[in-house]
Amino acid sequence: MTRIVEIRQNALKRNDMIARELRERFQRAGVFVVNLVSSPGAGKTMLLERTLAALGPRRVAALVGDLATENDALRLARSGAPVRQIVTGTVCHLEADMIRSALEGWRLEDLDYLFIENVGNLVCPASYDLGESLRVVLMSVTEGEDKPLKYPSIFFGADLAAITKSDLAAAAEFDAENAERNIKTINPSIPIVHTSAKRDLDEWIAALKAARAEQRIYAS
Amino acid sequence: MTRIVEIRQNALKRNDMIARELRERFQRAGVFVVNLVSSPGAGKTMLLERTLAALGPRRVAALVGDLATENDALRLARSGAPVRQIVTGTVCHLEADMIRSALEGWRLEDLDYLFIENVGNLVCPASYDLGESLRVVLMSVTEGEDKPLKYPSIFFGADLAAITKSDLAAAAEFDAENAERNIKTINPSIPIVHTSAKRDLDEWIAALKAARAEQRIYAS
């Protein structure tokens, strides 16, 4: 047991070193990097599809992680933005060295935004820094308001919470107040936006732009 | 890297040995054990809540796994059935020895059904046999029809697929034919049931009873 824990800690230390290198590289290039984490089916890909269309396709790119299939990359590439798939096999999260390899040959200076769609999982991605500027946890209105309490690490480690599929809120009898209270219990200062990839991206896009502007002021 | 893989394989071997003991114990006691796996928010707890009411509360019990909180156990205990929570901390799945410990003091002979609600995760629980009679993978109509292709191991390893929240199918524009085709691509012989914990449990309860009857004929 001790040996497993030690090996895991070494792997995390190595990941953090690579993530730090990536973060410096992203800042030098002036690209704002967003790491999207959520359970499977919370709507990461559709939100990203609409976000690429709203922000791009120029100066915006995406990396997408999945255990299997290139479906998401094919779907997102229709936006015209550069997209690459990372297939993780049995690994339930993305790691910093996967990001570094996937970026090979891309000129980061040409980008304003780089989105990273993590593997759909509310546990594993919490421990892996990818060098991102903003970690966003998505939670759909159909998942149940209690998810932040049951998966605290991932909500605690996020910089922004996006409640997705708000067009289904009434049908799913979603209790927004309860959901927001649970998110704030785990992460009191986190901003929360509501979004529907099908109907309304405004609050989400505004939050992205504000976070990017804030980072640029801070960096300069 | 080789060391991590070796340690993981030893851990799995140990799990399989305990799972085999559990399976023999379950069969001797005549209890039908159902392991429910799905992504977070697919509706395991609500389905279980209604299932305990439909089958029990006598001769039915449940174990529920979560990283944190005892909420699900408290919620399920209202049915009157014996329920215990397993809190896993940072572990993204249940393991056979957690089941063995959680069962201490329970007379399995007094049960017809034991439900195990796994941690919400479409990756980690796939590798851990819990000695169950039936592994059920749940997938809600709001998750997207592509999940079986993106998380193949968990669909491949299941004995029954339950499509949940069917009351939301129209609102979510769910394509049942596409979803079923994707499930069958990964696991051609798996039976599929449609269920709504809010409105219609019939197909699901019938499938459980049939699977239990089949096991009893096979065991006798």
XYZ file of C-alpha atoms in Angstrom:
440
model
C 0.000 0.000 0.000
C 2.774 2.439 0.945
C 4.554 1.635 -2.310
C 1.475 2.395 -4.398
C 1.008 5.725 -2.650
C 4.685 6.628 -3.185
C 4.611 5.802 -6.859
C 1.405 7.775 -7.293
C 2.956 10.769 -5.550
C 6.012 10.628 -7.796
C 3.763 10.491 -10.853
C 1.848 13.529 -9.602
C 5.070 15.413 -8.882
C 6.272 14.716 -12.423
C 2.907 15.860 -13.785
C 3.078 19.102 -11.810
C 6.541 19.869 -13.171
C 5.378 19.441 -16.754
C 2.218 21.428 -16.008
C 4.342 24.294 -14.684
C 6.413 24.314 -17.897
C 3.213 24.311 -19.953
C 1.709 27.161 -17.941
C 4.784 29.327 -18.539
C 4.670 28.473 -22.237
C 0.967 29.337 -22.484
C 1.523 32.667 -20.730
C 4.451 33.606 -22.964
C 2.347 32.792 -26.023
C -0.617 34.777 -24.681
C -3.054 31.880 -25.043
C -5.838 31.416 -22.495
C -6.211 27.705 -21.717
C -9.468 26.271 -20.415
C -9.662 22.745 -18.930
C -13.236 21.396 -19.002
C -14.031 18.670 -16.487
C -17.332 16.931 -15.783
C -19.048 13.586 -15.578
C -19.677 11.796 -18.884
C -22.661 13.294 -20.649
C -22.705 16.676 -18.915
C -22.455 18.289 -22.327
C -18.780 19.231 -22.659
C -18.550 18.479 -26.378
C -21.716 20.262 -27.407
C -20.834 23.304 -25.308
C -17.383 23.310 -26.882
C -18.843 22.931 -30.373
C -20.973 26.057 -29.886
C -18.160 27.898 -28.097
C -15.713 27.323 -30.959
C -18.350 28.671 -33.336
C -19.020 31.694 -31.111
C -15.360 32.598 -30.530
C -13.676 31.336 -33.658
C -12.819 29.533 -35.682
C -9.703 31.658 -35.962
C -7.367 31.939 -32.949
C -9.208 29.129 -31.121
C -8.193 25.456 -30.857
C -9.170 22.364 -28.881
C -7.739 19.126 -27.516
C -10.206 16.411 -26.541
C -9.568 13.419 -24.325
C -11.455 10.126 -24.429
C -10.715 6.524 -23.548
C -11.690 5.508 -27.069
C -12.898 6.913 -30.419
C -11.986 10.051 -32.356
C -15.659 11.066 -32.546
C -15.387 14.247 -30.534
C -12.428 15.574 -32.512
C -14.238 14.886 -35.792
C -17.335 16.623 -34.457
C -15.413 19.672 -33.228
C -13.239 19.912 -36.349
C -16.354 20.821 -38.337
C -16.071 24.261 -36.703
C -12.936 24.883 -38.763
C -10.792 25.268 -35.636
C -7.699 23.079 -35.183
C -8.673 20.071 -33.053
C -6.745 17.037 -31.879
C -7.989 13.929 -30.096
C -6.060 12.351 -27.226
C -7.031 8.687 -26.812
C -6.172 7.597 -23.267
C -6.949 3.875 -23.481
C -7.782 2.935 -19.906
C -6.588 6.148 -18.229
C -9.464 8.115 -16.671
C -7.943 11.608 -16.976
C -5.602 13.696 -19.115
C -2.040 14.337 -17.923
C 0.267 17.243 -18.631
C 2.620 15.195 -20.802
C -0.299 14.111 -23.009
C -1.074 17.800 -23.564
C 2.565 18.591 -24.332
C 2.742 15.822 -26.956
C -0.602 16.731 -28.512
C 0.514 20.348 -28.994
C 3.529 19.443 -31.105
C 3.680 21.507 -34.271
C 1.044 24.029 -33.189
C 1.991 27.714 -32.975
C 0.474 28.764 -29.661
C 1.169 32.430 -30.495
C -1.565 32.207 -33.138
C -4.214 31.348 -30.543
C -6.324 33.389 -28.126
C -8.038 30.366 -26.576
C -7.110 26.698 -26.247
C -9.836 24.430 -24.857
C -8.998 21.079 -23.321
C -11.928 18.696 -22.966
C -10.923 16.239 -20.268
C -12.087 12.614 -20.012
C -15.633 12.490 -18.625
C -14.992 11.699 -14.971
C -15.729 13.460 -11.679
C -12.850 11.839 -9.814
C -9.585 11.253 -11.694
C -9.065 14.613 -13.490
C -9.154 16.493 -10.147
C -5.542 15.544 -9.346
C -3.930 16.491 -12.657
C -2.898 20.061 -13.389
C -2.616 20.572 -17.162
C -1.095 24.039 -16.971
C -4.491 25.574 -17.704
C -5.457 29.182 -16.973
C -9.004 28.245 -15.961
C -10.474 24.960 -14.798
C -14.201 24.748 -15.422
C -16.385 22.090 -13.833
C -19.607 21.418 -15.731
C -22.706 19.993 -14.106
C -25.898 19.399 -16.034
C -29.361 20.086 -14.655
C -30.234 16.399 -15.094
C -27.446 15.039 -12.868
C -28.926 15.807 -9.466
C -28.146 18.775 -7.256
C -26.052 16.729 -4.821
C -23.065 16.061 -7.091
C -20.764 18.731 -5.568
C -21.126 17.126 -2.126
C -20.451 13.645 -3.500
C -17.453 14.611 -5.668
C -15.933 17.424 -3.599
C -12.353 17.392 -4.976
C -13.330 18.263 -8.494
C -15.604 21.121 -7.407
C -13.033 22.360 -4.902
C -10.281 22.483 -7.542
C -12.283 24.353 -10.194
C -12.159 28.102 -10.950
C -15.603 28.350 -12.539
C -18.739 26.174 -12.385
C -21.018 25.961 -15.409
C -24.504 24.533 -14.972
C -25.337 23.070 -18.374
C -28.451 21.971 -20.288
C -30.506 24.681 -18.612
C -33.125 24.171 -21.350
C -33.957 20.869 -19.578
C -34.221 22.440 -16.103
C -38.012 22.381 -15.874
C -38.375 18.862 -17.308
C -35.736 17.576 -14.872
C -37.298 19.481 -11.936
C -33.893 21.057 -11.308
C -33.538 22.970 -8.030
C -31.020 25.691 -8.959
C -30.854 27.199 -5.487
C -30.013 23.849 -3.918
C -27.388 23.099 -6.594
C -25.713 26.477 -6.153
C -25.732 26.106 -2.383
C -24.010 22.704 -2.710
C -21.358 24.107 -5.064
C -20.675 27.004 -2.675
C -20.474 24.625 0.298
C -17.464 22.986 -1.343
C -16.008 26.075 -3.026
C -17.418 29.279 -1.483
C -15.811 31.798 -3.860
C -16.410 30.031 -7.190
C -18.429 31.944 -9.802
C -21.356 29.997 -11.289
C -22.810 30.470 -14.767
C -25.896 28.913 -16.312
C -25.769 27.782 -19.902
C -27.643 25.918 -22.576
C -25.512 24.934 -25.567
C -28.745 24.678 -27.537
C -30.242 28.047 -26.565
C -28.108 30.435 -24.566
C -24.340 30.821 -24.389
C -24.201 34.497 -23.381
C -23.363 34.159 -19.696
C -20.737 31.496 -20.443
C -18.997 33.409 -23.231
C -19.000 36.583 -21.102
C -17.389 34.684 -18.210
C -14.683 33.279 -20.509
C -13.888 36.686 -21.963
C -13.793 38.293 -18.512
C -11.473 35.594 -17.146
C -9.156 35.999 -20.134
C -9.116 39.800 -19.797
C -8.360 39.486 -16.093
C -5.438 37.151 -16.764
C -3.986 39.539 -19.342
C -4.124 42.466 -16.946
C -2.528 40.330 -14.253
C 0.212 39.089 -16.623
C 1.152 42.508 -18.019
C 5.938 2.283 -15.227
C 6.388 -1.504 -15.136
C 6.245 -1.354 -11.351
C 2.936 0.508 -11.366
C 1.437 -2.042 -13.744
C 2.676 -4.956 -11.618
C 1.293 -3.519 -8.404
C -2.019 -2.803 -10.110
C -2.190 -6.381 -11.394
C -1.499 -7.772 -7.926
C -4.234 -5.563 -6.498
C -6.641 -6.840 -9.155
C -5.654 -10.453 -8.509
C -6.309 -9.971 -4.792
C -9.664 -8.354 -5.591
C -10.649 -11.256 -7.834
C -9.862 -13.779 -5.103
C -12.057 -11.965 -2.593
C -14.771 -11.551 -5.236
C -14.735 -15.287 -5.873
C -15.202 -15.986 -2.131
C -18.052 -13.478 -2.028
C -19.734 -15.006 -5.075
C -19.676 -18.469 -3.460
C -21.050 -17.007 -0.240
C -23.844 -15.192 -2.097
C -24.799 -18.351 -3.961
C -24.854 -20.479 -0.820
C -27.082 -17.891 0.865
C -29.379 -17.700 -2.176
C -29.085 -13.927 -2.499
C -29.084 -12.315 -5.945
C -26.520 -9.503 -6.003
C -26.802 -6.610 -8.438
C -23.884 -4.209 -9.040
C -25.104 -0.902 -10.501
C -22.518 1.096 -12.448
C -22.949 4.359 -14.348
C -21.673 7.890 -14.695
C -22.538 10.301 -11.870
C -26.110 11.482 -12.189
C -27.444 8.674 -14.380
C -30.064 8.020 -11.728
C -28.735 5.031 -9.779
C -29.983 6.219 -6.400
C -33.466 7.167 -7.518
C -33.867 3.920 -9.455
C -32.690 2.016 -6.398
C -35.043 3.963 -4.126
C -38.036 2.937 -6.246
C -36.710 -0.599 -6.720
C -36.389 -1.173 -2.969
C -39.970 0.047 -2.594
C -41.168 -2.203 -5.426
C -39.365 -5.358 -4.255
C -39.170 -4.871 -0.537
C -38.514 -3.694 1.982
C -38.248 -7.206 3.373
C -35.580 -9.529 1.968
C -33.902 -6.662 0.070
C -30.812 -4.673 1.129
C -28.381 -2.185 -0.378
C -24.786 -1.004 -0.124
C -23.950 2.376 -1.619
C -20.536 3.703 -2.531
C -19.540 7.363 -2.726
C -16.337 9.346 -2.350
C -18.015 11.453 0.319
C -21.321 11.894 2.230
C -23.799 9.419 3.650
C -26.652 11.096 1.758
C -27.531 8.146 -0.457
C -27.692 5.685 2.422
C -29.940 8.025 4.397
C -32.143 8.486 1.351
C -32.410 4.747 0.675
C -32.889 3.815 4.322
C -36.267 5.581 4.233
C -37.500 2.527 2.307
C -37.158 0.475 5.475
C -34.593 -1.860 3.865
C -31.187 -2.346 5.504
C -28.728 0.054 3.849
C -25.072 0.787 4.468
C -22.870 3.515 2.988
C -19.298 2.818 1.889
C -17.274 6.050 1.790
C -14.289 5.558 -0.514
C -12.434 8.865 0.049
C -10.502 9.323 -3.182
C -11.047 5.844 -4.640
C -13.171 5.944 -7.796
C -14.713 2.454 -7.506
C -15.806 -0.152 -4.961
C -13.586 -3.168 -4.304
C -14.505 -6.657 -3.143
C -12.934 -6.226 0.295
C -15.009 -3.073 0.904
C -18.115 -5.176 0.201
C -16.926 -7.945 2.513
C -16.369 -5.478 5.376
C -19.644 -3.674 4.800
C -21.589 -6.951 5.007
C -20.334 -7.795 8.499
C -23.163 -8.771 10.791
C -25.764 -9.125 8.029
C -27.491 -12.494 7.568
C -27.380 -12.956 3.810
C -29.762 -15.927 4.080
C -32.518 -13.449 4.980
C -32.167 -11.640 1.641
C -33.473 -12.286 -1.868
C -31.725 -9.270 -3.402
C -28.670 -7.249 -2.443
C -28.062 -4.102 -4.511
C -24.645 -2.497 -4.678
C -24.610 1.061 -5.956
C -21.079 1.655 -7.204
C -19.278 5.024 -7.262
C -20.525 7.110 -10.188
C -17.812 6.537 -12.771
C -17.730 5.031 -16.266
C -14.081 3.967 -16.029
C -12.780 2.684 -12.692
C -15.550 0.241 -11.617
C -15.129 -1.775 -14.838
C -12.042 -3.588 -13.512
C -13.407 -4.632 -10.104
C -15.481 -7.765 -9.713
C -17.563 -7.536 -6.535
C -18.835 -11.112 -6.640
C -22.128 -9.878 -8.064
C -24.646 -12.053 -9.907
C -25.566 -9.283 -12.340
C -23.694 -6.156 -13.375
C -26.010 -3.474 -14.683
C -24.737 -0.442 -16.570
C -27.115 2.523 -16.469
C -27.147 5.243 -19.084
C -29.580 8.139 -18.964
C -31.314 9.580 -22.025
C -29.667 12.948 -21.320
C -26.058 11.688 -21.512
C -25.693 11.368 -25.261
C -26.045 8.219 -27.347
C -22.286 7.868 -27.908
C -21.290 6.912 -24.351
C -20.925 3.141 -25.035
C -18.361 3.846 -27.766
C -16.428 6.245 -25.549
C -16.425 4.052 -22.423
C -16.328 0.567 -23.970
C -14.944 -1.435 -21.003
C -17.830 -0.713 -18.711
C -20.435 -1.571 -21.364
C -18.501 -4.666 -22.426
C -18.339 -5.976 -18.864
C -22.031 -5.513 -18.032
C -24.753 -8.183 -18.107
C -27.683 -5.816 -18.569
C -27.996 -2.228 -19.821
C -30.700 0.030 -18.394
C -31.549 3.236 -20.225
C -32.801 5.562 -17.481
C -34.849 8.774 -17.221
C -36.916 7.764 -20.237
C -39.485 10.394 -19.162
C -36.945 12.998 -20.379
C -36.346 11.291 -23.753
C -38.367 13.730 -25.846
C -37.038 16.854 -24.101
C -33.464 15.590 -24.541
C -34.105 14.578 -28.193
C -32.843 11.111 -27.317
C -32.226 8.783 -30.272
C -33.011 5.348 -28.789
C -32.140 3.407 -31.927
C -28.698 5.009 -32.117
C -28.063 4.421 -28.403
C -29.058 0.753 -28.624
C -26.915 0.267 -31.725
C -23.915 1.724 -29.875
C -24.479 -0.522 -26.856
C -24.753 -3.594 -29.115
C -21.595 -2.591 -31.019
C -19.653 -2.997 -27.771
C -21.651 -5.858 -26.270
C -23.756 -7.639 -28.939
C -25.647 -10.016 -26.650
C -26.533 -7.652 -23.793
C -30.237 -7.194 -23.018
C -31.415 -3.563 -22.845
C -34.310 -2.244 -20.763
C -35.852 1.226 -20.712
C -36.862 2.693 -17.408
C -38.074 5.838 -15.721
C -37.745 5.805 -11.947
C -40.431 8.486 -11.872
C -42.962 6.785 -14.148
C -42.256 3.227 -15.231
C -40.261 0.476 -13.555
C -42.045 -2.518 -15.093
C -39.475 -3.578 -17.684
C -36.646 -3.170 -15.184
C -38.293 -5.125 -12.372
C -39.261 -7.888 -14.809
C -35.647 -8.131 -16.026
C -34.348 -8.386 -12.453
C -36.830 -11.096 -11.537
C -36.064 -13.043 -14.716
C -32.302 -12.846 -14.119
C -32.752 -14.028 -10.545
C -35.002 -16.916 -11.594
C -32.492 -17.934 -14.258
C -29.653 -17.991 -11.735
C -31.674 -20.155 -9.345
C -32.423 -22.724 -12.044
C -28.768 -22.696 -13.044
C -27.598 -23.102 -9.419
C -29.990 -25.937 -8.565
